[in-house]
C-alpha positions as CSV (number, residue, x, y, z in Angstrom):
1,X,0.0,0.0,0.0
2,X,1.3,3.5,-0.9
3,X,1.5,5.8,1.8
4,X,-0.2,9.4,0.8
5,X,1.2,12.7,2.7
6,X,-0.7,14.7,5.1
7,X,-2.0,17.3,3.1
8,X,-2.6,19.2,6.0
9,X,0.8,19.2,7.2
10,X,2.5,19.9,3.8
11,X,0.2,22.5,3.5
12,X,1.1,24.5,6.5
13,X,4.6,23.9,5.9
14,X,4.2,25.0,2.3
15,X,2.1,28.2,3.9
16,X,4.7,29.0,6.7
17,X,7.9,28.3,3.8
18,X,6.1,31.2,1.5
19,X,5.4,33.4,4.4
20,X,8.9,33.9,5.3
21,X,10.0,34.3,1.9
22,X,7.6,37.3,1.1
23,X,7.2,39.2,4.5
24,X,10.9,39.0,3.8
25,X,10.9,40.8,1.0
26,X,7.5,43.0,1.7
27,X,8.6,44.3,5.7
28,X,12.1,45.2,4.3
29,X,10.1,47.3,1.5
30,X,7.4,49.0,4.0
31,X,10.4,49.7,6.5
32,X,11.5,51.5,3.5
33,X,8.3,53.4,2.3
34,X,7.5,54.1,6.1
35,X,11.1,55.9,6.5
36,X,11.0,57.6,3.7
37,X,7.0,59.0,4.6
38,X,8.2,59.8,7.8
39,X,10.1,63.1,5.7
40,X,7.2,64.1,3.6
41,X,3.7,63.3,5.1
42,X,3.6,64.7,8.3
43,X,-0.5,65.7,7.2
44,X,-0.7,62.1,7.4
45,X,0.7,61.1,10.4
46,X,-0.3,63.6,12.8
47,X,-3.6,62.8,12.8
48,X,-3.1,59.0,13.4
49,X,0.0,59.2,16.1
50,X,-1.0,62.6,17.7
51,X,-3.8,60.8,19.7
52,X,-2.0,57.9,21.1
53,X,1.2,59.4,21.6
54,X,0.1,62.8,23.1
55,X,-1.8,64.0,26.3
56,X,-5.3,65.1,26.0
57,X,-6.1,68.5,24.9
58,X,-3.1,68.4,23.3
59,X,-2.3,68.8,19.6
60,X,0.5,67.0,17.9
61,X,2.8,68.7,15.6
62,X,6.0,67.4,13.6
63,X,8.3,70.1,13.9
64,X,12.4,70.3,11.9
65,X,15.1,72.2,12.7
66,X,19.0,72.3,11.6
67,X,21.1,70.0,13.9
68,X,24.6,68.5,13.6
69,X,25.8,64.7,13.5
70,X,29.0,63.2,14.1
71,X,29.7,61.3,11.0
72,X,31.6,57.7,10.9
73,X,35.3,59.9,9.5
74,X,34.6,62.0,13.3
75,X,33.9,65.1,11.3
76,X,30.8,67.5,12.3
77,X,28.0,67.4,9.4
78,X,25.1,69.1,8.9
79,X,21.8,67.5,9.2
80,X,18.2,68.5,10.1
81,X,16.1,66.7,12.9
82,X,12.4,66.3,12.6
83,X,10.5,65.7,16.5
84,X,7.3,65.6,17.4
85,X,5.9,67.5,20.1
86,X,2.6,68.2,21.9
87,X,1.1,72.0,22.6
88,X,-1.5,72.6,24.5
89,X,-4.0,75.2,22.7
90,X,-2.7,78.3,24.1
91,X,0.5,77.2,22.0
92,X,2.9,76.3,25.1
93,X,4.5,73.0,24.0
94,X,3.7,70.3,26.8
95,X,5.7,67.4,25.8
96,X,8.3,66.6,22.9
97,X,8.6,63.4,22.0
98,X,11.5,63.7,20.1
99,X,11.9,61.2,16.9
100,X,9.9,58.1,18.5
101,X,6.7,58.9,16.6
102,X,8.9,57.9,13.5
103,X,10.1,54.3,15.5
104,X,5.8,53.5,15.8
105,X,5.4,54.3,12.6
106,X,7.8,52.2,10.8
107,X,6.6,49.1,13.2
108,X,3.2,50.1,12.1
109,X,3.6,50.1,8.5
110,X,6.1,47.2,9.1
111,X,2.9,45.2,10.9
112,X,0.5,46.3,8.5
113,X,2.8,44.4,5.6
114,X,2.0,41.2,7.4
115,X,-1.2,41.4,6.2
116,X,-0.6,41.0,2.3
117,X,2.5,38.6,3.3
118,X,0.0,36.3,4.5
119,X,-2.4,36.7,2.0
120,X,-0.2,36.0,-0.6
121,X,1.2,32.9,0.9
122,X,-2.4,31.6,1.1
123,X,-2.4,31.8,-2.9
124,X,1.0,30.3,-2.9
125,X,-0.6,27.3,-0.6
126,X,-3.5,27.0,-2.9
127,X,-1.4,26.8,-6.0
128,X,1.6,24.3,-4.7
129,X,-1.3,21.9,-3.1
130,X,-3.7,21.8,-6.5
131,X,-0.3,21.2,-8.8
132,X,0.8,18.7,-6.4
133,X,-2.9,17.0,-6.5
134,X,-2.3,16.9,-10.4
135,X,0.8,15.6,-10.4
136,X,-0.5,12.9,-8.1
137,X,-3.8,12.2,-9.9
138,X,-1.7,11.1,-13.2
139,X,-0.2,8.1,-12.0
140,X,-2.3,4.8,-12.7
141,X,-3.8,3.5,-9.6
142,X,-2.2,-0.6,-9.1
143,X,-5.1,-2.2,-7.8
144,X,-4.6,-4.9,-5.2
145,X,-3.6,-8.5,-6.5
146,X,-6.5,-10.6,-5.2
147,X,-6.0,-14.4,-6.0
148,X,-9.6,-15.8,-6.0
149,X,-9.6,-19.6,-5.8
């Protein structure tokens, strides 16, 4: 008797195998997109972060300024720092939460891109299973060798 595999174990092993290899390639790419939006959307940021991250009756507000780094030859460079703070209404700034906002958005983005990585690798499942059910369907079925006396 030939022994059949599990298709529910190959399956989640063929699910989990294309998993890895495209959040792989999909978090690296929304790490990416997040750090780059992190320059030039501060409209859309705001409004999502500047809830959770700042006190109540507080607005949120990405602000940049001109700033120095220590570069990796020791020299002093140029450079321009972008933090997010909280004012209160009468425009006294309450708390400044430096560059973290851009930390929870990256992880955000980076979470987020799970979603289509596992969606994908559904497909992927769907696809490997049915050509493997093909491939398996093709060979002749040997029926049993009954002697009958």
């Amino acid at each position: 008797m030939e022994r059949k595999p599990n298709r529910l174990l190959s399956g989640c092993l063929i699910w989990i195998i294309a998993f890895l290899l495209i959040s792989g390639c999909l978090v690296p790419a929304s790490l990416f997109v997040a750090g780059m939006s992190t320059f030039f959307s501060e409209e859309f940021i705001v409004p999502i972060l500047g809830p959770y991250m700042c006190p109540e009756n507080t607005n949120a507000e990405i602000i940049s300024f001109e700033s120095t780094m220590i570069g990796q030859d020791g020299f002093v460079r140029p450079s321009t720092t972008l933090e997010m703070i909280c004012k209160s209404p009468d425009g006294i700034t309450v708390q400044n939460l430096g560059g973290s906002y851009a930390f929870i958005w990256s992880g955000i983005v980076a979470v987020i891109s799970l979603i289509p990585s596992s969606i994908i690798a559904l497909f992927v499942t769907i696809i490997f299973l049915r050509i493997f059910k093909k491939r398996n369907n093709d060979k002749p079925q040997m029926l049993p060798y009954v002697k009958i006396q």
